[in-house]
Amino acid sequence: MGRGRPFSAGFRGRFQPAQVYGRMGSLEVRLARKKSEIRRAQRLRYKVFYEEMAATPNALAMLSRRDEDAFDPIFDHLLVVDHGDANKKGWRRPKVVGTYRVLRQDIADEHDGFYTQGEYDIAPLIRSKPGYSFMELGRSCVLKPYRNRRTVELLWHGIWSYVRQHGVDVMIGCASFPGVDPAEHAMPLSFLHHTAQAPDEWRVSAHDHLRVDMNMMPKEAVNMRAALKAMPPLIKGYLRLGAYIGDGAVIDRQFGTTDVLIILPVEHINSRYFAHFGAPDALSSPISSGFGPLN
């Protein structure tokens, strides 16, 4: 989730021994610990967003074959790497097959705020919740052969471990529909407007000059089953967890997408998922038995 305005920043001097959150077979989920690993994540993002999807690269991206922006240096980068693939092909480094980037509020406050502020006016919400710690999610992608439940579950295991490690209370960021014509997604967008829009205390709106009304169909005209079937899997996953949706969609022409805002307070996550991933105050999760030990 999350694309918006860039700013200048240097890489934070925080590259430490690998923070490994878990393993499943040959796959491992951990944080990037050096610039070369972030570059590998950027190459994966380029392959997915620019070569497979409809993003439009600028000259620098075309030359480097990496998706990068000025926000990358201040985000933490969560990686899923495949050690088995590295061993099989004799590579020295495991292959990066999935990634998410995450930005905690304390780090955002040291710079120019959250990336998502470029599309949605999230600042009033954050000011209204002084006792809450916010975290932004963004740039989620998985290499095509690895797009299965195991890889996605491993990514979310890493995110949830990170959330618990840092005491995060709210996750925010953008998730996308393909294409820049919202009318093509009238039914699922209307479904989100009628059934998942954030209540007043969590309401966030797109900036007026970017906002596209999601209320394209009356509630009674929305076929709920068809709307869910047409929903991108990532958005559907957030809804299952208990996420709210912001007011209004935003067209992102660079990435060729129609974005919606995800607001996921940890306190509102459906408790049935804690049986699988662990409660917010737990030190480990039940799923960790399928991985290695959590560091």
Coordinates of C-alpha atoms in Angstrom, one line a residue:
M1 CA 0.0 0.0 0.0
G2 CA 1.1 3.6 -0.5
R3 CA 2.5 5.8 -3.2
G4 CA 2.7 9.6 -3.1
R5 CA 5.0 12.6 -3.1
P6 CA 8.7 12.1 -2.8
F7 CA 11.3 14.0 -0.8
S8 CA 15.1 13.9 -0.4
A9 CA 16.6 11.7 2.3
G10 CA 19.7 9.7 2.9
F11 CA 19.6 6.0 3.9
R12 CA 19.2 5.6 7.6
G13 CA 22.2 4.2 9.3
R14 CA 20.4 1.2 10.7
F15 CA 21.6 -1.8 8.8
Q16 CA 22.2 -4.5 11.4
P17 CA 22.4 -8.3 11.5
A18 CA 19.4 -9.8 9.7
Q19 CA 16.1 -9.7 11.6
V20 CA 14.6 -13.0 10.6
Y21 CA 10.9 -13.4 11.4
G22 CA 10.4 -17.0 10.3
R23 CA 10.9 -19.7 7.7
M24 CA 8.7 -22.1 5.8
G25 CA 10.5 -24.7 3.8
S26 CA 13.1 -22.9 1.7
L27 CA 11.4 -19.6 2.1
E28 CA 12.5 -17.1 4.7
V29 CA 10.9 -13.7 5.7
R30 CA 13.2 -11.1 7.1
L31 CA 14.1 -7.4 6.9
A32 CA 16.6 -6.1 4.4
R33 CA 19.8 -5.3 6.2
K34 CA 21.9 -3.5 3.5
K35 CA 21.4 -1.4 0.4
S36 CA 22.2 -4.2 -1.9
E37 CA 19.1 -6.1 -0.6
I38 CA 16.9 -3.1 -1.0
R39 CA 18.1 -2.9 -4.6
R40 CA 17.1 -6.5 -5.1
A41 CA 13.6 -5.6 -3.8
Q42 CA 13.5 -2.7 -6.2
R43 CA 14.3 -4.9 -9.1
L44 CA 11.5 -7.2 -8.1
R45 CA 9.1 -4.3 -7.9
Y46 CA 10.2 -3.1 -11.4
K47 CA 9.6 -6.6 -12.8
V48 CA 6.1 -6.7 -11.3
F49 CA 4.9 -3.1 -11.6
Y50 CA 6.6 -2.1 -14.9
E51 CA 7.1 -5.3 -16.9
E52 CA 4.1 -7.2 -15.8
M53 CA 1.6 -4.5 -14.9
A54 CA 0.9 -1.0 -16.4
A55 CA 3.3 1.3 -14.6
T56 CA 5.2 3.8 -16.7
P57 CA 8.9 4.0 -16.0
N58 CA 10.8 7.3 -16.1
A59 CA 14.3 7.4 -17.8
L60 CA 16.1 6.5 -14.6
A61 CA 13.9 3.5 -13.9
M62 CA 14.4 2.3 -17.4
L63 CA 18.1 2.5 -17.1
S64 CA 18.4 0.9 -13.6
R65 CA 15.6 -1.6 -14.1
R66 CA 14.5 -0.8 -10.5
D67 CA 11.4 0.8 -9.0
E68 CA 12.8 3.3 -6.5
D69 CA 11.8 6.6 -5.0
A70 CA 13.2 9.1 -2.4
F71 CA 11.1 7.3 0.3
D72 CA 12.9 4.0 0.0
P73 CA 15.8 5.1 2.3
I74 CA 13.5 5.7 5.3
F75 CA 11.3 2.6 5.0
D76 CA 12.1 -0.8 6.4
H77 CA 11.9 -3.4 3.6
L78 CA 10.4 -6.8 4.4
L79 CA 11.7 -9.6 2.1
V80 CA 10.7 -13.1 1.3
V81 CA 13.7 -14.9 0.0
D82 CA 14.1 -18.4 -1.5
H83 CA 17.2 -20.2 -0.2
G84 CA 16.3 -23.4 -2.1
D85 CA 16.3 -21.7 -5.4
A86 CA 19.7 -20.2 -4.6
N87 CA 21.1 -23.6 -3.7
K88 CA 19.6 -25.3 -6.8
K89 CA 21.1 -22.8 -9.2
G90 CA 24.4 -22.4 -7.4
W91 CA 23.8 -18.7 -6.6
R92 CA 25.5 -17.2 -3.6
R93 CA 22.6 -15.0 -2.7
P94 CA 19.0 -16.3 -2.1
K95 CA 16.4 -14.9 -4.5
V96 CA 14.1 -12.1 -3.4
V97 CA 10.6 -13.4 -4.4
G98 CA 8.3 -11.1 -2.3
T99 CA 8.5 -7.7 -0.6
Y100 CA 6.6 -5.1 1.4
R101 CA 7.9 -1.8 2.7
V102 CA 6.9 -0.4 6.0
L103 CA 7.3 3.0 7.6
R104 CA 6.7 3.7 11.3
Q105 CA 5.3 6.9 12.5
D106 CA 8.3 7.9 14.6
I107 CA 10.5 7.6 11.5
A108 CA 8.0 9.4 9.3
D109 CA 7.8 12.3 11.8
E110 CA 11.6 12.8 11.5
H111 CA 11.2 13.4 7.8
D112 CA 8.2 14.7 5.7
G113 CA 5.5 12.4 7.0
F114 CA 3.8 9.5 5.4
Y115 CA 4.0 8.7 1.7
T116 CA 0.2 8.2 1.5
Q117 CA -0.3 11.9 2.4
G118 CA 0.3 12.6 -1.3
E119 CA -3.1 11.0 -2.1
Y120 CA -5.1 11.1 1.1
D121 CA -5.3 13.7 3.8
I122 CA -4.3 11.4 6.7
A123 CA -2.8 14.1 8.9
P124 CA -6.0 15.0 10.7
L125 CA -6.6 11.3 11.6
I126 CA -3.1 10.9 13.0
R127 CA -3.5 14.2 15.0
S128 CA -6.9 12.9 16.4
K129 CA -5.2 9.7 17.7
P130 CA -2.3 10.9 19.8
G131 CA -2.1 7.7 21.8
Y132 CA -1.9 5.5 18.6
S133 CA 1.2 4.5 16.8
F134 CA 0.6 4.4 13.0
M135 CA 2.6 2.4 10.4
E136 CA 2.4 2.6 6.6
L137 CA 2.5 -0.4 4.3
G138 CA 3.4 -0.1 0.6
R139 CA 4.9 -1.5 -2.6
S140 CA 3.6 -5.0 -2.0
C141 CA 4.5 -7.5 -4.7
V142 CA 5.3 -11.2 -5.2
L143 CA 7.2 -12.8 -8.1
K144 CA 4.6 -14.6 -10.3
P145 CA 5.7 -18.2 -9.7
Y146 CA 5.5 -17.6 -6.0
R147 CA 2.0 -16.1 -5.9
N148 CA 0.4 -18.7 -3.6
R149 CA -0.9 -18.9 -0.2
R150 CA 2.4 -19.9 1.4
T151 CA 4.3 -16.9 0.2
V152 CA 1.5 -14.4 1.0
E153 CA 1.1 -16.0 4.5
L154 CA 4.8 -15.7 5.1
L155 CA 4.7 -12.0 4.1
W156 CA 1.9 -11.4 6.6
H157 CA 3.6 -13.4 9.3
G158 CA 6.5 -10.9 8.8
I159 CA 4.3 -7.9 8.9
W160 CA 2.5 -9.1 12.0
S161 CA 5.7 -9.9 13.8
Y162 CA 7.0 -6.4 12.9
V163 CA 3.7 -4.8 14.2
R164 CA 4.1 -6.6 17.5
Q165 CA 7.8 -5.9 17.8
H166 CA 7.2 -2.2 17.4
G167 CA 3.9 -1.8 19.2
V168 CA 2.0 -0.6 16.1
D169 CA -1.6 0.3 16.6
V170 CA -2.8 1.2 13.1
M171 CA -1.7 0.2 9.6
I172 CA -2.5 2.5 6.7
G173 CA -1.7 2.7 3.0
C174 CA -3.1 2.4 -0.5
A175 CA -4.2 -0.7 -2.3
S176 CA -5.0 -0.7 -6.0
F177 CA -7.4 -1.8 -8.7
P178 CA -5.8 -2.2 -12.2
G179 CA -6.3 0.6 -14.7
V180 CA -7.1 4.3 -14.6
D181 CA -10.8 4.2 -15.4
P182 CA -12.7 3.8 -12.1
A183 CA -15.9 3.1 -14.0
E184 CA -14.5 -0.3 -14.9
H185 CA -14.6 -1.1 -11.2
A186 CA -18.0 0.5 -10.4
M187 CA -19.4 -2.5 -8.6
P188 CA -16.5 -3.3 -6.3
L189 CA -15.8 0.4 -5.6
S190 CA -19.5 0.9 -4.8
F191 CA -19.4 -2.2 -2.6
L192 CA -16.5 -0.7 -0.6
H193 CA -18.3 2.6 -0.3
H194 CA -21.5 1.0 1.0
T195 CA -20.1 -1.7 3.3
A196 CA -16.5 -0.8 4.3
Q197 CA -16.2 2.9 4.5
A198 CA -14.5 4.1 7.7
P199 CA -16.8 5.4 10.5
D200 CA -16.4 9.1 11.4
E201 CA -13.7 8.6 14.0
W202 CA -11.5 6.8 11.4
R203 CA -12.7 8.7 8.3
V204 CA -10.0 10.0 5.9
S205 CA -10.8 11.5 2.5
A206 CA -8.8 11.8 -0.7
H207 CA -7.5 15.2 -1.4
D208 CA -10.2 17.2 -3.2
H209 CA -8.3 17.7 -6.4
L210 CA -7.7 13.9 -6.7
R211 CA -10.9 12.4 -5.2
V212 CA -13.0 10.2 -7.4
D213 CA -16.4 9.3 -5.9
M214 CA -16.7 5.6 -5.2
N215 CA -20.5 5.7 -4.8
M216 CA -21.2 4.8 -8.4
M217 CA -24.1 2.4 -7.9
P218 CA -26.9 2.4 -5.3
K219 CA -26.5 -0.2 -2.6
E220 CA -29.5 -2.2 -3.8
A221 CA -28.0 -2.5 -7.3
V222 CA -24.7 -4.0 -6.0
N223 CA -24.4 -7.7 -6.4
M224 CA -22.3 -8.5 -3.3
R225 CA -21.0 -11.8 -4.6
A226 CA -20.0 -10.4 -8.0
A227 CA -18.4 -7.4 -6.3
L228 CA -16.2 -9.6 -4.0
K229 CA -15.3 -11.8 -7.0
A230 CA -14.1 -8.7 -8.8
M231 CA -12.1 -7.4 -5.8
P232 CA -8.3 -7.5 -6.0
P233 CA -7.0 -10.3 -3.7
L234 CA -5.0 -7.9 -1.5
I235 CA -8.0 -5.6 -0.9
K236 CA -10.1 -8.7 -0.1
G237 CA -7.5 -9.8 2.4
Y238 CA -7.5 -6.5 4.2
L239 CA -11.3 -6.6 4.4
R240 CA -11.2 -10.1 5.9
L241 CA -8.9 -8.7 8.6
G242 CA -11.3 -5.9 9.4
A243 CA -10.0 -3.0 7.5
Y244 CA -11.9 0.2 6.8
I245 CA -11.8 2.0 3.4
G246 CA -11.2 5.8 3.0
D247 CA -13.5 8.2 1.3
G248 CA -12.9 8.4 -2.4
A249 CA -10.6 6.7 -4.9
V250 CA -7.5 8.2 -6.5
I251 CA -6.1 7.6 -10.0
D252 CA -2.4 6.9 -10.1
R253 CA -1.4 7.4 -13.7
Q254 CA 2.3 6.6 -13.2
F255 CA 1.4 3.1 -11.9
G256 CA -1.7 2.7 -14.1
T257 CA -4.0 2.0 -11.1
T258 CA -7.0 3.3 -9.2
D259 CA -6.2 3.5 -5.5
V260 CA -8.2 3.2 -2.3
L261 CA -7.1 3.9 1.2
I262 CA -6.8 1.0 3.7
I263 CA -7.1 1.8 7.4
L264 CA -6.5 -1.2 9.7
P265 CA -6.6 -0.5 13.5
V266 CA -5.0 -3.5 15.2
E267 CA -7.8 -3.4 17.9
H268 CA -10.4 -4.1 15.2
I269 CA -8.6 -7.0 13.5
N270 CA -11.0 -10.0 13.5
S271 CA -9.9 -12.1 16.5
R272 CA -10.2 -15.4 14.7
Y273 CA -6.9 -14.5 12.9
F274 CA -5.1 -14.4 16.2
A275 CA -5.4 -18.2 16.5
H276 CA -3.2 -18.4 13.4
F277 CA -0.9 -15.4 13.7
G278 CA -0.9 -14.8 17.4
A279 CA -2.5 -12.1 19.6
P280 CA -1.1 -8.5 19.5
D281 CA 0.6 -8.9 22.8
A282 CA 2.0 -12.4 22.2
L283 CA 5.7 -13.0 21.9
S284 CA 5.4 -15.6 19.2
S285 CA 2.6 -16.9 16.9
P286 CA 1.1 -20.4 16.6
I287 CA 2.2 -20.4 13.0
S288 CA 5.8 -20.1 14.0
S289 CA 6.0 -23.8 14.4
G290 CA 6.0 -24.1 10.7
F291 CA 8.9 -21.7 10.5
G292 CA 12.2 -21.4 12.4
P293 CA 12.5 -19.6 15.7
L294 CA 11.6 -16.0 15.8
N295 CA 14.6 -13.6 16.5

